[in-house]
Coordinates of C-alpha atoms and ligand atoms in Angstrom, one line a residue:
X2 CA 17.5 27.5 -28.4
X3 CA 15.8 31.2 -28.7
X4 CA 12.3 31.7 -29.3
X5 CA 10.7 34.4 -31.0
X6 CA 7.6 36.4 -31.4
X7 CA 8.0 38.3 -34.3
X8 CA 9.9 38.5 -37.2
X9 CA 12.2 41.8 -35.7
X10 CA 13.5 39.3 -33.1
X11 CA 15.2 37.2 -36.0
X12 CA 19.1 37.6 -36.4
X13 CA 20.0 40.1 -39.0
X14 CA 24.1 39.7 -38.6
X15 CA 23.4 36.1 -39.4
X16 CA 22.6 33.6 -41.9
X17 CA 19.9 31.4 -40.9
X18 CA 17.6 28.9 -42.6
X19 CA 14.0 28.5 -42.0
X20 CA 11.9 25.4 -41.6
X21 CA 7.9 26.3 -42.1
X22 CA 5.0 24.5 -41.3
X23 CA 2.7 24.4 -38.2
X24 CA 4.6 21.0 -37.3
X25 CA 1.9 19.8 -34.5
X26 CA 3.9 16.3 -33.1
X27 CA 7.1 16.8 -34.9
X28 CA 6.4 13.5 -36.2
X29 CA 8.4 11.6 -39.0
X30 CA 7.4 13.9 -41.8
X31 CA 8.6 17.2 -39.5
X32 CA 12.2 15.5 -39.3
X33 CA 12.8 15.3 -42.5
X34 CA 12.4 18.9 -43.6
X35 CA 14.2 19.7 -40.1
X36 CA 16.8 17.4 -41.0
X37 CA 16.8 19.2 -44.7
X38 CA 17.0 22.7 -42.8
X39 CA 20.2 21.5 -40.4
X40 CA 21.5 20.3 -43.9
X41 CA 20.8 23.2 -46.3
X42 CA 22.1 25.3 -42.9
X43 CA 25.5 23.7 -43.1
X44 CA 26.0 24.0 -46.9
X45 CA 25.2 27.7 -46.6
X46 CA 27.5 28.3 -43.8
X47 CA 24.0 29.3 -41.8
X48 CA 21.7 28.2 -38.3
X49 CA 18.7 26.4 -38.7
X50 CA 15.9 27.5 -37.6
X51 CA 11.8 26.9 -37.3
X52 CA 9.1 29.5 -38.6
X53 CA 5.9 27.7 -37.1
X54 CA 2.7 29.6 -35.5
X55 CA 0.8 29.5 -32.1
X56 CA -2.1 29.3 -31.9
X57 CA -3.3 26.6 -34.7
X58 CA -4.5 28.6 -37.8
X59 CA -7.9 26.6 -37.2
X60 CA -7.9 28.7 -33.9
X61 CA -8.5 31.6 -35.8
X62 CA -10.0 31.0 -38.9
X63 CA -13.1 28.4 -37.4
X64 CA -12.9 29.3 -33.5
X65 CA -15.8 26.8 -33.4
X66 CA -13.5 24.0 -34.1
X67 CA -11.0 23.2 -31.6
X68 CA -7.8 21.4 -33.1
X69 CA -6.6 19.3 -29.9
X70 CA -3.3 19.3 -30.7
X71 CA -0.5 16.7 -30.1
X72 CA 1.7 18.6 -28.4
X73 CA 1.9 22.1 -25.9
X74 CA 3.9 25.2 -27.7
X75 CA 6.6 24.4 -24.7
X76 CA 6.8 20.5 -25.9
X77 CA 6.9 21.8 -29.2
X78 CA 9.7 23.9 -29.1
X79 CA 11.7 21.2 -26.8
X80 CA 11.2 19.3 -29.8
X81 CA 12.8 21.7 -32.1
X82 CA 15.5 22.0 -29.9
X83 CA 16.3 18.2 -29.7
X84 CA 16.1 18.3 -33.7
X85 CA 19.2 21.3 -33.5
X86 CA 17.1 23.9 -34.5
X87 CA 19.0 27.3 -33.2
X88 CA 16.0 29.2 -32.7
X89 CA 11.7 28.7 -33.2
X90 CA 10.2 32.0 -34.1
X91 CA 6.3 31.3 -33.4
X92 CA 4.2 33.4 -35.3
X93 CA 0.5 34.3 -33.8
X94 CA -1.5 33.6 -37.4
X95 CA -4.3 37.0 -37.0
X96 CA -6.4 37.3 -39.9
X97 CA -4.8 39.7 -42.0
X98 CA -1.5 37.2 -41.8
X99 CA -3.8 34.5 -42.8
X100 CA -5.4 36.6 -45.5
X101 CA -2.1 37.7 -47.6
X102 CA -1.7 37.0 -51.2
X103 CA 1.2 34.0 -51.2
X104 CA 3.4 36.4 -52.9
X105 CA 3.3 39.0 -49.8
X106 CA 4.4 36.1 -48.1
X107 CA 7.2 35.3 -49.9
X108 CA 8.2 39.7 -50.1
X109 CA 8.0 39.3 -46.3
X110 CA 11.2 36.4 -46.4
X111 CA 12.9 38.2 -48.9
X112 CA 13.0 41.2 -47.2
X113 CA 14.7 39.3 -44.4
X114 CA 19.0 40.3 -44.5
X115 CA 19.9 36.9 -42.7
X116 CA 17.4 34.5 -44.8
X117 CA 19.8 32.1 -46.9
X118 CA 17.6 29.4 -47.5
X119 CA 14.0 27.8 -46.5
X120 CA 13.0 24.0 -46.1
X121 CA 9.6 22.8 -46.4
X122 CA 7.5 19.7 -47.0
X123 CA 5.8 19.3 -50.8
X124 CA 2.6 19.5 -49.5
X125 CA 3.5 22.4 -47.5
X126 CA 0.7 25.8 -48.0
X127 CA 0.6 29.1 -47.2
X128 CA -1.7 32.4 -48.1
X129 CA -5.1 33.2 -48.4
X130 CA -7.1 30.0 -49.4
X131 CA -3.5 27.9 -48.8
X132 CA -2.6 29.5 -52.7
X133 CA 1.0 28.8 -52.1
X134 CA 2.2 25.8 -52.5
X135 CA 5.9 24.1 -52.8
X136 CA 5.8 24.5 -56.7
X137 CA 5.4 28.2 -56.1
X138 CA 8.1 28.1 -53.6
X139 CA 10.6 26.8 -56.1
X140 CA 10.1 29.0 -58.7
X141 CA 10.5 31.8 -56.7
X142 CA 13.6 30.5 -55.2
X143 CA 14.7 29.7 -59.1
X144 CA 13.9 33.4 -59.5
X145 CA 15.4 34.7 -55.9
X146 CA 18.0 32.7 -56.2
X147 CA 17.7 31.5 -52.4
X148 CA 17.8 27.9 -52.3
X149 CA 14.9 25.8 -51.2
X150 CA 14.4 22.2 -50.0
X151 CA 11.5 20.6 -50.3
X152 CA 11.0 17.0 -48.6
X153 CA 8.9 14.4 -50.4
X154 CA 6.4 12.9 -48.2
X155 CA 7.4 10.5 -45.8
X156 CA 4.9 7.7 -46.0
X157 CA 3.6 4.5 -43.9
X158 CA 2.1 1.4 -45.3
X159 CA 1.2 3.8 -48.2
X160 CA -0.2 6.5 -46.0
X161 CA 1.1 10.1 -45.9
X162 CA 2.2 11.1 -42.0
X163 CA 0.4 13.7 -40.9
X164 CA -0.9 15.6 -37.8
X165 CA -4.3 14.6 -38.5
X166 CA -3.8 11.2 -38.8
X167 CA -1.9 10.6 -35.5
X168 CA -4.7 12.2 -33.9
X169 CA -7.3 10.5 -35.3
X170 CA -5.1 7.2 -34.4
X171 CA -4.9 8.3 -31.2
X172 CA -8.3 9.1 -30.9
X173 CA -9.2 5.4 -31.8
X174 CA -6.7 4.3 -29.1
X175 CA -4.3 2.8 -31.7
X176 CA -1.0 3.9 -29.8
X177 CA 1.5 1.2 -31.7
X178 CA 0.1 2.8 -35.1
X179 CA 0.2 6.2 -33.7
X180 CA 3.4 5.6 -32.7
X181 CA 4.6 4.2 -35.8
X182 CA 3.8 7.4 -37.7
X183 CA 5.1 10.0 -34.9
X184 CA 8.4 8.3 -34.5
X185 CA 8.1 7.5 -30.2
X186 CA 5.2 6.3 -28.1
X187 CA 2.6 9.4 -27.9
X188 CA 3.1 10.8 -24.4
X189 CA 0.7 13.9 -22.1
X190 CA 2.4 15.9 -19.7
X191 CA 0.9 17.1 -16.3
X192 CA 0.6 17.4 -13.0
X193 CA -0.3 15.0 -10.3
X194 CA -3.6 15.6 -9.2
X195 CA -5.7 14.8 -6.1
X196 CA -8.6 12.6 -7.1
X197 CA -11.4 11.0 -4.9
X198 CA -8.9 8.4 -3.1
X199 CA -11.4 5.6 -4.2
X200 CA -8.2 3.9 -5.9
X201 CA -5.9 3.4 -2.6
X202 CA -9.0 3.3 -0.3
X203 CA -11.6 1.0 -2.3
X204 CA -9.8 -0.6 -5.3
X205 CA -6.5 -1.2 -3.2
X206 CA -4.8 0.7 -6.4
X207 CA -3.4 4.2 -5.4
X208 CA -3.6 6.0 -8.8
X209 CA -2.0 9.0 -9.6
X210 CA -4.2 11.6 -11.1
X211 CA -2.9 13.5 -14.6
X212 CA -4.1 17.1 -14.9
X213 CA -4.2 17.9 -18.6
X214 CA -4.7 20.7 -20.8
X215 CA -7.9 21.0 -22.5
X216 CA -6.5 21.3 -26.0
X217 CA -5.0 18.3 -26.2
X218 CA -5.5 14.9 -27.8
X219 CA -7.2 12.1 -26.1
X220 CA -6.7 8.5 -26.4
X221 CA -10.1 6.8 -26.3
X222 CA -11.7 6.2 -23.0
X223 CA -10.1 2.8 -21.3
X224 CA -6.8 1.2 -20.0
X225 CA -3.4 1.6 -21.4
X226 CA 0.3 -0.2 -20.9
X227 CA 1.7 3.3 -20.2
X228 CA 5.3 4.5 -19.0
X229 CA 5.2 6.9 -16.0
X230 CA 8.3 9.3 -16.5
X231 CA 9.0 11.0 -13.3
X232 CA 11.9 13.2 -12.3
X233 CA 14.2 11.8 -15.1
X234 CA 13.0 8.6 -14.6
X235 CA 11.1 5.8 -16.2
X236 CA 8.4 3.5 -14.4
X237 CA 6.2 0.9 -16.1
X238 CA 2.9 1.3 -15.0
X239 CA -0.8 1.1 -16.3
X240 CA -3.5 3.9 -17.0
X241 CA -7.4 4.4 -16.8
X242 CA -8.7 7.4 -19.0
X243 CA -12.3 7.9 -18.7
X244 CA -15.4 8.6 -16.4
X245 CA -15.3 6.0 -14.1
X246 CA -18.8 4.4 -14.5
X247 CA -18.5 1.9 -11.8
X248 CA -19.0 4.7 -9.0
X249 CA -21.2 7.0 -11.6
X250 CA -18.2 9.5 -12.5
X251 CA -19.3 12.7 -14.3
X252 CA -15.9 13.7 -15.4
X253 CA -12.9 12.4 -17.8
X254 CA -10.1 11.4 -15.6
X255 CA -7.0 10.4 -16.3
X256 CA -5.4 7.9 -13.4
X257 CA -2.2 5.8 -13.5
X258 CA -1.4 3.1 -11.1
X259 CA 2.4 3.1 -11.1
X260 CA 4.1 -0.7 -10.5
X261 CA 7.0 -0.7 -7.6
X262 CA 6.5 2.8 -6.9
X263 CA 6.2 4.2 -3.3
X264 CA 6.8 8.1 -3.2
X265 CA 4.2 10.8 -2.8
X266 CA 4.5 12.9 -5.6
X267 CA 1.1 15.1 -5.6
X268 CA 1.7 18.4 -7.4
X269 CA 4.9 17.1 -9.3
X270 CA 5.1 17.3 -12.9
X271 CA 4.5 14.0 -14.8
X272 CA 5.0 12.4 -18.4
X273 CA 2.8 9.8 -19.5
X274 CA 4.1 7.4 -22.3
X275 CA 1.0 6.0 -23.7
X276 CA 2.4 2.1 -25.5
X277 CA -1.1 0.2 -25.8
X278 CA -4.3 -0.1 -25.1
X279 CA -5.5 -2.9 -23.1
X280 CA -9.4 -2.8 -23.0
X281 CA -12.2 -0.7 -22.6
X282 CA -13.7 1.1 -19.4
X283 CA -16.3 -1.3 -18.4
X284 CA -19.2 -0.5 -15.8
X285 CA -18.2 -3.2 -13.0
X286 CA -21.4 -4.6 -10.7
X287 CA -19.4 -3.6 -7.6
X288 CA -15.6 -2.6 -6.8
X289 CA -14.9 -5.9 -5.9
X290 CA -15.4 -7.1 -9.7
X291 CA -13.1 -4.0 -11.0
X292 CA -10.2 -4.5 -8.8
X293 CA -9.9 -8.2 -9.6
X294 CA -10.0 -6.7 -13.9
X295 CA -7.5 -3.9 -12.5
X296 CA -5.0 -7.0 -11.2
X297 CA -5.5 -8.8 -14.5
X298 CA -5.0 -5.5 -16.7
X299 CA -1.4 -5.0 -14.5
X300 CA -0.3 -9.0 -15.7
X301 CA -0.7 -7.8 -19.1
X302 CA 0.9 -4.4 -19.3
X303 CA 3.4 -6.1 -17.1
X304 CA 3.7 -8.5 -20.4
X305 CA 3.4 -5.7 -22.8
X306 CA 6.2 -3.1 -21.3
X307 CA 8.8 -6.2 -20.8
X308 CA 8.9 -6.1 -24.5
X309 CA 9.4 -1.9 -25.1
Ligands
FMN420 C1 -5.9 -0.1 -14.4 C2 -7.2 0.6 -14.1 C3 -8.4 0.2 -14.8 C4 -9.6 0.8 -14.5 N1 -10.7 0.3 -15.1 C5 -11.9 0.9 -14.8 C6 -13.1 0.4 -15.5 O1 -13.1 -0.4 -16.4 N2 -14.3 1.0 -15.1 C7 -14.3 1.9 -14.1 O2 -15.4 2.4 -13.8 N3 -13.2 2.4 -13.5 C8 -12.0 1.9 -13.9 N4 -10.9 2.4 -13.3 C9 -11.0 3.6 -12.5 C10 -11.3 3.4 -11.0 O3 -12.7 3.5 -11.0 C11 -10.6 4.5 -10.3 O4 -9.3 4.1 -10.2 C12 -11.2 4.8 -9.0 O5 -12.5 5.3 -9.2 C13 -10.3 5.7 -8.2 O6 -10.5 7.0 -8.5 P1 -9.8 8.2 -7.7 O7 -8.3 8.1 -7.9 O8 -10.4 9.4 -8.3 O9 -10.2 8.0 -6.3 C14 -9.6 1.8 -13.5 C15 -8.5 2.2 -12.9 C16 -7.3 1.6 -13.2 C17 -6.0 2.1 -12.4
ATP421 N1 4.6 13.3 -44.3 C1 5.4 14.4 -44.5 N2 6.6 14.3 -45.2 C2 7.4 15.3 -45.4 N3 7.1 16.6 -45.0 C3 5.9 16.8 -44.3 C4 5.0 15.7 -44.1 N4 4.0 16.2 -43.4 C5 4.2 17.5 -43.3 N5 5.3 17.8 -43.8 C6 5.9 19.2 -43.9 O1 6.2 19.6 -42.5 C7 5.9 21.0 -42.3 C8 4.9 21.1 -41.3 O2 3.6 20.6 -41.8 P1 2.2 20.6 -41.1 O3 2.3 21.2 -39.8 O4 1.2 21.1 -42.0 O5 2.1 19.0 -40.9 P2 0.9 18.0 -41.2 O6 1.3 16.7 -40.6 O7 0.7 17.9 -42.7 O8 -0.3 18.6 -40.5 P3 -1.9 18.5 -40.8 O9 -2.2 17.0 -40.7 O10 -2.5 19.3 -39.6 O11 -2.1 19.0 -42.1 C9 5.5 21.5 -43.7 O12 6.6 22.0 -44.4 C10 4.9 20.2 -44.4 O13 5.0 20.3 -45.8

């Protein structure tokens, strides 16, 4: 798949169609318009492609804010990829993009010699004050005569999927609901990390230590039935996220014990697959205490993984 910076990069001896939207997750609402992208790309005898941004819009509108975001711009675009997108052309959203009149918008794809068709979701915005809307997007394609897609809103229990939602879900440590809306279990890549060796040397646990980027979701502080996904393979295993109160830790951590596992893999890259949480982090009166929780906590995500 190509990426792209700005719109001179895209293909102008080509037909392509554009997907739009930030699509943060890629989550069940994001396939459908890609699916309506690959589909309106194949009528049209076109490529389907993604016009999404990086950074988040919030990033530049309320810096104050920080959006953690579900995914990295790199998992993002694998994402896109594995959904047959030909190309992603991420956009950096600067003020003066985020400020246009929807209609200068819409000049800018019309002025493009390979667009041939766009897909977006109905709630899908764009221009100052999100002015532009879907409805707006099909009269001008009525008008323009470029055909447009729109996907109605995929739904759960009732519920619109949305970025927001997931993270707040994950936020709350409901992975299986999180999961529900997103389409596959949440998952936080890294690298494996040094940590205090308390885990092999006190607890009798070696743990595996996730770096992680700071913009990123969070499941809430405690222990989680996670998959450990490790050069190309899959290990059931179980994860602490938190500060450690039993020895008085001052920092989040994220630490995975990983079951039948034997191989030193400090500084490798690492997935985590986060299934469901177990418990909260719990000050223990002595490391004793913990490590006899820890063994429980391993017969249950033991129980829990069995079933994914
Ligand atoms: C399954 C599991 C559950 C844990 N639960 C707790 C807990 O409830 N409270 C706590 O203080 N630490 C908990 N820990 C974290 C341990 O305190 C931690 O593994 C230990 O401090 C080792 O840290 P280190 O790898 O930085 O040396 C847990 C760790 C694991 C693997
Ligand atoms: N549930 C959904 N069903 C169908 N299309 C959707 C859904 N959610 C978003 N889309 C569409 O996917 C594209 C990307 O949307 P966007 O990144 O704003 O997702 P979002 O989940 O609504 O995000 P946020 O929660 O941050 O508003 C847009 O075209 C949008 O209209």
């Amino acid at each position: 798949m190509e990426i792209y910076h700005s719109w001179e990069e895209l293909p102008t001896n080509k037909k392509f169609v554009l997907a739009m939207g930030f699509f943060d997750g890629c989550h069940r609402g994001h396939e459908e318009v890609l699916r309506l992208a690959r589909e309106l790309a194949d009528k049209e005898g076109a490529i389907p492609g993604v016009l999404t941004f990086w950074p988040h819009p919030m990033a530049v509108l309320a810096p104050k804010v920080q959006v953690p975001l579900l995914q990295s711009r790199e998992e993002k675009a694998k994402s896109m990829e594995k959904a047959g997108m030909a190309f992603a052309l991420f956009l950096k959203p600067d003020e003066k993009f985020l400020n246009e009149e929807p209609e200068e918008f819409l000049e800018k794809l019309e002025s493009l010699p390979g667009l041939s068709g766009l897909a977006a979701g109905e709630n899908f915005t764009f221009g100052r004050q999100a002015k532009g809307n879907s409805r707006l997007l099909k009269e001008w394609s009525r008008l323009k005569k470029i055909p447009v897609s729109v996907a109605g809103l995929t739904e759960e229990e009732g519920k619109t999927v949305s970025s927001t939602a997931i993270r707040q879900l994950i936020q709350q440590g409901q992975m299986k609901e999180a999961a529900c809306l997103l389409g596959r279990n949440y998952t936080l890549q890294g690298d494996v990390v040094h940590g205090f060796h308390r885990g092999h040397d006190i607890l009798g646990f070696p743990t595996a230590n996730l770096s992680f980027a700071e913009d990123r979701v969070l499941p809430k502080d405690g222990v989680y039935a996670t998959f450990a996904l490790i050069g190309g393979r899959k290990y059931p295993s179980i994860t602490n996220i938190g500060k450690n109160p039993t020895f008085e830790g001052k920092q989040r951590t994220i630490e995975t014990f990983i079951f039948h596992f034997d191989s030193n893999i400090y500084g490798k890259s690492f997935t985590l697959e986060w299934v469901e949480r177990i418990r909260g982090e719990i000050r223990f009166p002595s490391p004793e205490a913990l490590a006899a929780q820890i063994q429980k906590d391993i017969q249950r995500a033991e129980k829990i993984l069995e079933r994914r």
